[in-house]
Short mmCIF file of C-alpha atoms and ligand atoms in Angstrom, two decimals:
data_model
loop_
_atom_site.label_atom_id
_atom_site.label_comp_id
_atom_site.label_asym_id
_atom_site.label_seq_id
_atom_site.Cartn_x
_atom_site.Cartn_y
_atom_site.Cartn_z
CA MET Z 1 176.63 43.86 62.84
CA ASP Z 2 174.27 43.81 59.81
CA ILE Z 3 173.31 40.28 60.63
CA THR Z 4 172.42 41.16 64.22
CA ILE Z 5 170.17 44.03 63.10
CA GLU Z 6 168.44 41.86 60.58
CA SER Z 7 167.80 38.98 62.96
CA LEU Z 8 166.49 41.42 65.60
CA ARG Z 9 164.07 42.79 63.01
CA ASN Z 10 162.85 39.29 62.15
CA GLU Z 11 162.45 38.33 65.76
CA PHE Z 12 160.49 41.53 66.51
CA ASN Z 13 158.18 41.07 63.51
CA HIS Z 14 157.49 37.51 64.43
CA GLU Z 15 156.52 38.42 67.99
CA LEU Z 16 154.38 41.29 66.79
CA ASN Z 17 152.49 39.09 64.34
CA THR Z 18 151.77 36.48 66.97
CA ALA Z 19 150.65 38.97 69.66
CA HIS Z 20 147.14 38.27 71.01
CA SER Z 21 146.28 41.32 73.05
CA SER Z 22 147.25 44.87 73.74
CA ALA Z 23 149.01 43.54 76.85
CA ASP Z 24 151.22 41.48 74.51
CA LEU Z 25 151.97 44.63 72.55
CA GLU Z 26 152.98 46.42 75.69
CA GLN Z 27 155.35 43.61 76.58
CA ILE Z 28 156.91 43.63 73.13
CA LYS Z 29 157.39 47.36 73.43
CA VAL Z 30 159.18 47.06 76.77
CA LYS Z 31 161.23 44.15 75.57
CA TYR Z 32 162.56 45.71 72.39
CA LEU Z 33 162.50 49.41 73.05
CA GLY Z 34 163.09 49.43 76.81
CA LYS Z 35 166.27 50.71 78.43
CA LYS Z 36 167.78 47.26 78.75
CA GLY Z 37 166.46 46.00 75.45
CA PRO Z 38 168.45 44.70 72.49
CA LEU Z 39 168.28 48.02 70.67
CA GLN Z 40 170.05 49.81 73.51
CA ASN Z 41 172.63 47.03 73.57
CA LEU Z 42 173.21 47.50 69.87
CA MET Z 43 173.65 51.23 70.41
CA LYS Z 44 176.20 50.54 73.13
CA SER Z 45 178.11 48.11 70.94
CA LEU Z 46 178.55 50.88 68.35
CA ARG Z 47 181.70 51.72 70.28
CA ASP Z 48 183.24 48.54 68.95
CA VAL Z 49 182.50 49.39 65.35
CA SER Z 50 185.22 50.98 63.27
CA PRO Z 51 184.88 54.79 62.92
CA GLU Z 52 184.36 54.44 59.14
CA GLU Z 53 181.44 52.06 59.53
CA ARG Z 54 179.95 53.71 62.61
CA PRO Z 55 177.67 56.33 60.95
CA GLU Z 56 176.09 53.79 58.60
CA VAL Z 57 175.49 51.20 61.32
CA GLY Z 58 174.10 53.89 63.67
CA LYS Z 59 171.70 54.91 60.93
CA GLN Z 60 170.53 51.31 60.49
CA ILE Z 61 169.89 50.94 64.22
CA ASN Z 62 167.82 54.16 64.28
CA LEU Z 63 165.87 53.04 61.28
CA LEU Z 64 164.98 49.79 62.98
CA LYS Z 65 163.93 51.68 66.10
CA GLU Z 66 161.58 53.93 64.10
CA GLU Z 67 160.25 50.92 62.28
CA MET Z 68 159.45 49.14 65.56
CA GLU Z 69 157.72 52.20 67.03
CA GLY Z 70 155.63 52.63 63.90
CA ALA Z 71 154.66 48.95 63.76
CA LEU Z 72 153.68 48.91 67.44
CA GLU Z 73 151.59 52.05 66.99
CA ALA Z 74 149.82 50.60 63.94
CA SER Z 75 149.06 47.36 65.82
CA GLN Z 76 147.25 49.17 68.65
CA THR Z 77 143.93 49.07 66.83
CA ARG Z 78 144.16 45.30 66.44
CA PHE Z 79 143.24 44.82 70.07
CA LEU Z 80 140.56 46.63 71.98
CA SER Z 81 140.77 47.14 75.70
CA THR Z 82 138.25 45.40 77.92
CA GLU Z 83 136.57 48.75 78.42
CA GLU Z 84 136.19 49.20 74.71
CA ASN Z 85 134.87 45.70 74.41
CA ALA Z 86 132.37 46.42 77.14
CA GLN Z 87 131.20 49.47 75.27
CA LEU Z 88 130.68 47.45 72.11
CA GLU Z 89 128.75 44.97 74.17
CA ARG Z 90 126.47 47.73 75.40
CA GLU Z 91 125.86 49.06 71.91
CA VAL Z 92 124.92 45.74 70.51
CA ILE Z 93 121.86 45.96 68.23
CA ASP Z 94 118.81 43.91 69.07
CA VAL Z 95 117.60 42.92 65.64
CA THR Z 96 114.37 41.52 67.06
CA LEU Z 97 113.13 44.97 68.14
CA PRO Z 98 110.40 46.43 65.92
CA GLY Z 99 111.64 49.16 63.56
CA ARG Z 100 111.00 52.81 64.19
CA ARG Z 101 108.12 54.04 62.08
CA ARG Z 102 109.14 56.59 59.50
CA PHE Z 103 106.75 59.41 58.76
CA ALA Z 104 105.49 58.95 55.23
CA GLY Z 105 104.38 62.08 53.38
CA ARG Z 106 100.72 62.53 52.69
CA LYS Z 107 98.46 64.83 50.74
CA HIS Z 108 97.65 68.18 52.30
CA ILE Z 109 94.09 68.30 53.59
CA ILE Z 110 93.16 70.84 50.90
CA THR Z 111 94.39 68.51 48.16
CA GLN Z 112 92.55 65.61 49.76
CA VAL Z 113 89.27 67.52 49.86
CA LEU Z 114 89.75 68.88 46.33
CA ASP Z 115 90.22 65.31 45.11
CA GLU Z 116 87.10 64.26 46.96
CA MET Z 117 85.04 67.09 45.42
CA ILE Z 118 86.39 66.35 41.96
CA ASP Z 119 85.50 62.65 42.28
CA ILE Z 120 81.92 63.45 43.28
CA LEU Z 121 81.44 65.95 40.48
CA ILE Z 122 82.99 63.68 37.85
CA GLU Z 123 80.53 61.02 38.93
CA MET Z 124 77.75 63.57 38.41
CA GLY Z 125 78.86 64.12 34.81
CA PHE Z 126 81.30 67.05 34.98
CA SER Z 127 84.74 67.04 33.43
CA VAL Z 128 87.72 68.86 34.93
CA GLN Z 129 89.39 71.92 33.41
CA TYR Z 130 92.14 74.13 34.76
CA GLY Z 131 92.46 77.87 34.21
CA PRO Z 132 95.55 80.06 34.73
CA ASP Z 133 96.26 81.64 38.13
CA ILE Z 134 97.74 84.67 36.36
CA ASP Z 135 95.17 86.04 33.96
CA SER Z 136 94.11 89.12 32.07
CA ASP Z 137 91.54 91.67 33.11
CA TYR Z 138 89.51 90.41 30.16
CA TYR Z 139 88.91 86.88 31.43
CA ASN Z 140 88.74 87.73 35.11
CA PHE Z 141 86.39 90.72 34.72
CA GLU Z 142 85.43 92.02 31.28
CA ALA Z 143 84.14 88.77 29.75
CA LEU Z 144 82.21 88.23 32.97
CA ASN Z 145 80.22 91.38 32.36
CA PHE Z 146 82.16 93.68 34.70
CA ALA Z 147 82.16 97.05 32.90
CA PRO Z 148 85.51 98.90 33.18
CA ASP Z 149 84.15 101.27 35.78
CA HIS Z 150 81.72 98.81 37.27
CA PRO Z 151 81.61 99.21 41.03
CA ALA Z 152 81.45 95.41 41.34
CA ARG Z 153 85.20 95.36 40.61
CA ASP Z 154 85.67 96.85 44.03
CA MET Z 155 83.97 93.78 45.46
CA GLN Z 156 87.13 91.90 44.71
CA ASP Z 157 90.32 93.32 46.08
CA THR Z 158 92.59 92.44 43.25
CA PHE Z 159 96.36 91.88 43.13
CA TYR Z 160 97.36 93.53 39.86
CA LEU Z 161 100.62 92.51 38.18
CA SER Z 162 100.32 95.24 35.52
CA THR Z 163 97.45 97.36 34.24
CA ASP Z 164 96.13 94.38 32.35
CA MET Z 165 97.39 91.29 34.18
CA LEU Z 166 96.33 90.10 37.61
CA LEU Z 167 96.10 87.16 39.97
CA ARG Z 168 92.65 85.75 39.37
CA THR Z 169 90.17 86.68 42.07
CA HIS Z 170 87.92 83.71 41.31
CA THR Z 171 87.87 80.52 39.28
CA SER Z 172 85.15 82.13 37.13
CA ASN Z 173 88.01 83.28 34.87
CA ILE Z 174 87.63 79.88 33.20
CA GLN Z 175 84.08 80.56 31.96
CA ALA Z 176 84.66 82.62 28.80
CA ARG Z 177 87.66 80.51 27.86
CA ILE Z 178 85.64 77.30 28.04
CA MET Z 179 82.70 78.76 26.13
CA GLU Z 180 84.98 80.19 23.41
CA ALA Z 181 86.58 76.81 22.83
CA ASN Z 182 83.57 74.47 23.22
CA ARG Z 183 80.00 74.20 22.03
CA PRO Z 184 77.20 73.20 24.40
CA PRO Z 185 76.54 70.93 26.09
CA ILE Z 186 79.28 72.22 28.39
CA ARG Z 187 79.53 70.62 31.79
CA ILE Z 188 82.84 71.37 33.49
CA ILE Z 189 84.33 72.08 36.87
CA ALA Z 190 87.49 74.11 37.43
CA PRO Z 191 89.32 73.70 40.74
CA GLY Z 192 92.16 76.00 41.76
CA LYS Z 193 93.65 78.80 43.83
CA VAL Z 194 92.25 82.30 43.85
CA TYR Z 195 93.81 85.46 45.25
CA ARG Z 196 92.47 88.52 47.01
CA ASN Z 197 94.11 91.47 48.63
CA GLU Z 198 92.54 91.05 52.02
CA THR Z 199 93.66 91.21 55.59
CA ILE Z 200 94.64 87.75 56.82
CA THR Z 201 92.41 86.68 59.69
CA ALA Z 202 90.96 83.45 61.05
CA ARG Z 203 88.28 83.64 58.35
CA SER Z 204 89.87 85.35 55.35
CA HIS Z 205 93.15 84.93 53.53
CA VAL Z 206 95.05 86.36 50.55
CA PHE Z 207 94.62 83.10 48.72
CA PHE Z 208 92.22 80.23 48.98
CA HIS Z 209 90.66 77.56 46.79
CA GLN Z 210 87.49 77.38 44.77
CA VAL Z 211 85.79 74.84 42.60
CA GLU Z 212 83.93 76.47 39.73
CA ALA Z 213 81.11 74.65 37.98
CA LEU Z 214 79.67 75.61 34.61
CA TYR Z 215 76.80 73.86 32.89
CA VAL Z 216 75.47 75.24 29.60
CA ASP Z 217 72.91 73.47 27.40
CA VAL Z 218 69.38 73.85 26.11
CA ASN Z 219 66.85 74.00 28.94
CA VAL Z 220 69.24 74.28 31.86
CA THR Z 221 67.10 75.73 34.61
CA PHE Z 222 67.40 77.19 38.06
CA ALA Z 223 65.94 73.93 39.38
CA ASP Z 224 68.90 72.09 37.87
CA LEU Z 225 71.23 74.38 39.77
CA LEU Z 226 69.47 73.80 43.09
CA ALA Z 227 69.25 70.05 42.60
CA THR Z 228 72.89 69.71 41.53
CA MET Z 229 74.06 71.80 44.46
CA ASP Z 230 71.94 69.89 46.98
CA GLN Z 231 73.10 66.57 45.62
CA PHE Z 232 76.73 67.60 45.75
CA VAL Z 233 76.42 68.78 49.35
CA ALA Z 234 74.68 65.56 50.40
CA LYS Z 235 77.37 63.43 48.78
CA PHE Z 236 80.18 65.49 50.19
CA PHE Z 237 78.93 65.39 53.76
CA GLY Z 238 77.48 61.90 53.46
CA ARG Z 239 73.96 62.87 54.52
CA GLU Z 240 71.12 65.27 53.77
CA ILE Z 241 72.15 68.76 54.78
CA GLU Z 242 69.92 71.77 54.87
CA THR Z 243 70.83 74.40 52.28
CA ARG Z 244 69.71 78.00 52.12
CA TYR Z 245 69.76 80.15 48.98
CA ARG Z 246 70.00 83.91 49.44
CA PRO Z 247 69.58 86.34 46.52
CA SER Z 248 72.86 88.09 45.81
CA TYR Z 249 74.59 90.03 43.09
CA PHE Z 250 77.38 88.95 40.74
CA PRO Z 251 77.60 90.70 37.33
CA PHE Z 252 77.99 87.38 35.51
CA VAL Z 253 74.82 85.68 36.73
CA GLU Z 254 71.15 86.57 36.71
CA PRO Z 255 69.58 85.72 39.05
CA GLY Z 256 72.50 85.37 41.43
CA MET Z 257 72.62 83.98 44.91
CA GLU Z 258 74.76 82.87 47.77
CA VAL Z 259 74.49 79.35 49.06
CA ASP Z 260 74.58 78.60 52.79
CA ILE Z 261 74.47 75.29 54.53
CA SER Z 262 73.33 74.76 58.07
CA CYS Z 263 76.16 74.73 60.58
CA LEU Z 264 77.07 71.15 61.36
CA ASN Z 265 78.95 72.17 64.44
CA CYS Z 266 76.04 73.65 66.39
CA HIS Z 267 73.02 72.41 64.42
CA LYS Z 268 71.90 75.98 63.86
CA SER Z 269 71.94 76.96 67.52
CA GLY Z 270 74.90 79.30 66.85
CA CYS Z 271 78.63 78.85 67.48
CA TYR Z 272 82.05 80.31 66.69
CA LEU Z 273 82.19 78.57 63.29
CA CYS Z 274 79.01 80.12 61.93
CA LYS Z 275 79.49 83.41 63.77
CA HIS Z 276 76.37 82.53 65.77
CA THR Z 277 74.10 82.65 62.73
CA GLY Z 278 73.54 78.89 62.38
CA TRP Z 279 74.53 79.08 58.69
CA LEU Z 280 77.76 79.07 56.70
CA GLU Z 281 78.20 80.42 53.21
CA ILE Z 282 79.88 77.92 50.90
CA ALA Z 283 79.33 79.27 47.39
CA GLY Z 284 78.20 81.98 45.02
CA ALA Z 285 75.98 80.75 42.22
CA GLY Z 286 73.42 81.68 39.60
CA MET Z 287 72.18 81.41 36.04
CA VAL Z 288 74.83 82.46 33.51
CA HIS Z 289 74.12 86.02 32.41
CA PRO Z 290 73.08 86.32 28.71
CA GLU Z 291 75.91 88.82 28.17
CA VAL Z 292 78.45 86.26 29.39
CA LEU Z 293 77.07 83.65 27.01
CA LYS Z 294 77.50 86.21 24.22
CA TYR Z 295 81.14 86.78 25.24
CA GLY Z 296 81.54 83.04 24.81
CA ASN Z 297 79.86 83.12 21.36
CA ILE Z 298 76.90 81.14 22.65
CA ASP Z 299 73.40 82.23 21.64
CA PRO Z 300 71.45 83.15 24.81
CA GLU Z 301 68.19 82.71 22.88
CA VAL Z 302 68.94 79.01 22.50
CA TYR Z 303 71.05 78.12 25.51
CA THR Z 304 70.96 78.71 29.22
CA GLY Z 305 73.40 77.73 31.91
CA PHE Z 306 74.23 77.76 35.57
CA ALA Z 307 77.52 78.43 37.34
CA TRP Z 308 78.82 78.30 40.86
CA GLY Z 309 82.05 79.07 42.64
CA MET Z 310 82.44 77.03 45.80
CA GLY Z 311 84.89 77.79 48.62
CA VAL Z 312 87.00 74.75 49.44
CA GLU Z 313 88.39 75.96 52.78
CA ARG Z 314 84.86 76.70 53.93
CA LEU Z 315 83.82 73.12 53.31
CA ILE Z 316 86.82 71.84 55.25
CA LEU Z 317 86.09 74.19 58.15
CA LEU Z 318 82.66 72.65 58.35
CA LYS Z 319 83.48 69.05 57.70
CA HIS Z 320 86.43 68.89 60.09
CA GLY Z 321 85.59 71.65 62.57
CA VAL Z 322 88.71 73.72 61.80
CA SER Z 323 88.32 77.14 63.38
CA ASP Z 324 91.10 79.11 61.70
CA ILE Z 325 91.78 79.28 57.96
CA ARG Z 326 95.41 80.31 58.59
CA LEU Z 327 96.18 76.78 59.79
CA PHE Z 328 95.99 75.55 56.21
CA THR Z 329 99.08 77.49 55.17
CA GLU Z 330 101.23 77.46 58.31
CA ASN Z 331 102.71 73.98 57.78
CA ASP Z 332 102.30 73.05 61.43
CA MET Z 333 102.75 69.28 61.51
CA ARG Z 334 100.55 69.00 64.61
CA PHE Z 335 97.69 70.30 62.50
CA LEU Z 336 98.47 68.58 59.20
CA THR Z 337 98.99 65.10 60.65
CA GLN Z 338 95.43 65.12 61.95
CA PHE Z 339 94.23 64.41 58.42
CA PRO Z 340 95.42 60.95 57.43
CA GLU Z 341 94.67 59.98 53.85
CA VAL Z 342 91.75 57.63 53.62
N1 LIG J 1 83.08 83.95 41.33
C1 LIG J 1 82.23 84.22 42.47
C2 LIG J 1 83.09 84.52 43.67
O1 LIG J 1 84.26 84.31 43.65
C3 LIG J 1 81.36 83.04 42.79
C4 LIG J 1 80.38 82.72 41.70
C5 LIG J 1 80.72 81.83 40.71
C6 LIG J 1 79.13 83.33 41.67
C7 LIG J 1 79.83 81.51 39.71
C8 LIG J 1 78.24 83.02 40.70
C9 LIG J 1 78.58 82.11 39.72
O2 LIG J 1 82.61 84.95 44.69
#
């Protein structure tokens, strides 16, 4: 009996190993495990086995049966049906097709324009400095000649973090710091974010970007300020652009002014961008107030200086015809992808 079981096992394994298709497997299954197969015959012949040997032999036959079922099951994956083959055929990859373009990250339009402004101003002789976004009342207001109860503080709706600390309302917070730490000639720019507690609308936001400029030396004049500003604007827009200087008040400059440029969108005939005035304000500017020079330990009898704070978003609105400042912070890819890096 043992010999018969063993030779059946060998025969089965041999056939299984030489099968070529799932149809072959099916045949093997019917042949060995079917009702009239050799396993059933073996079972039947158990009758002829002595009662002592019967349980052991029966066990062997069952073992072989389980073995065959397991081996057939495991072999299924060796052969795919024609349908499965057809599916593979359909999914075949055409390696000659061009690849799908992946979207590569790029600089945000604000970063791009900041870089552009910085490059122009470096070329004009300025060096770059960065001030803290979180600053003290001293650097943001006091050292800029805002008296504690000065109504000008109300001009800037400030986010206070404590009685003394705040989110800077302008990049002018760099001025006293730079003057304390350096002797003239000082010729720096300071780009960065500024924060104001304002209602968010198409034209104002709780944070935006400025580029501060500060130039202190002997004989720095108002003419230097106008010429530097005009030259920057011409370089930035790539052509001569009309500028307009309006007297204005900031405690840290005297005289102070606001700088407008003619609206590029409507050529001064009036449109939504310029609120139908033909002009757009891009900066506050002026000659550094003698008191501010004193805060920076610089003798106002010897030195003079000019400063400006320029609005970055404003320049982008004009240069690219963006109508709503909120778009800059909404992360809408349809908007952002319109500004490829050049
Ligand atoms: N800091 C001013 C503002 O935020 C702008 C300014 C800077 C004005 C420097 C004069 C000189 O509006």
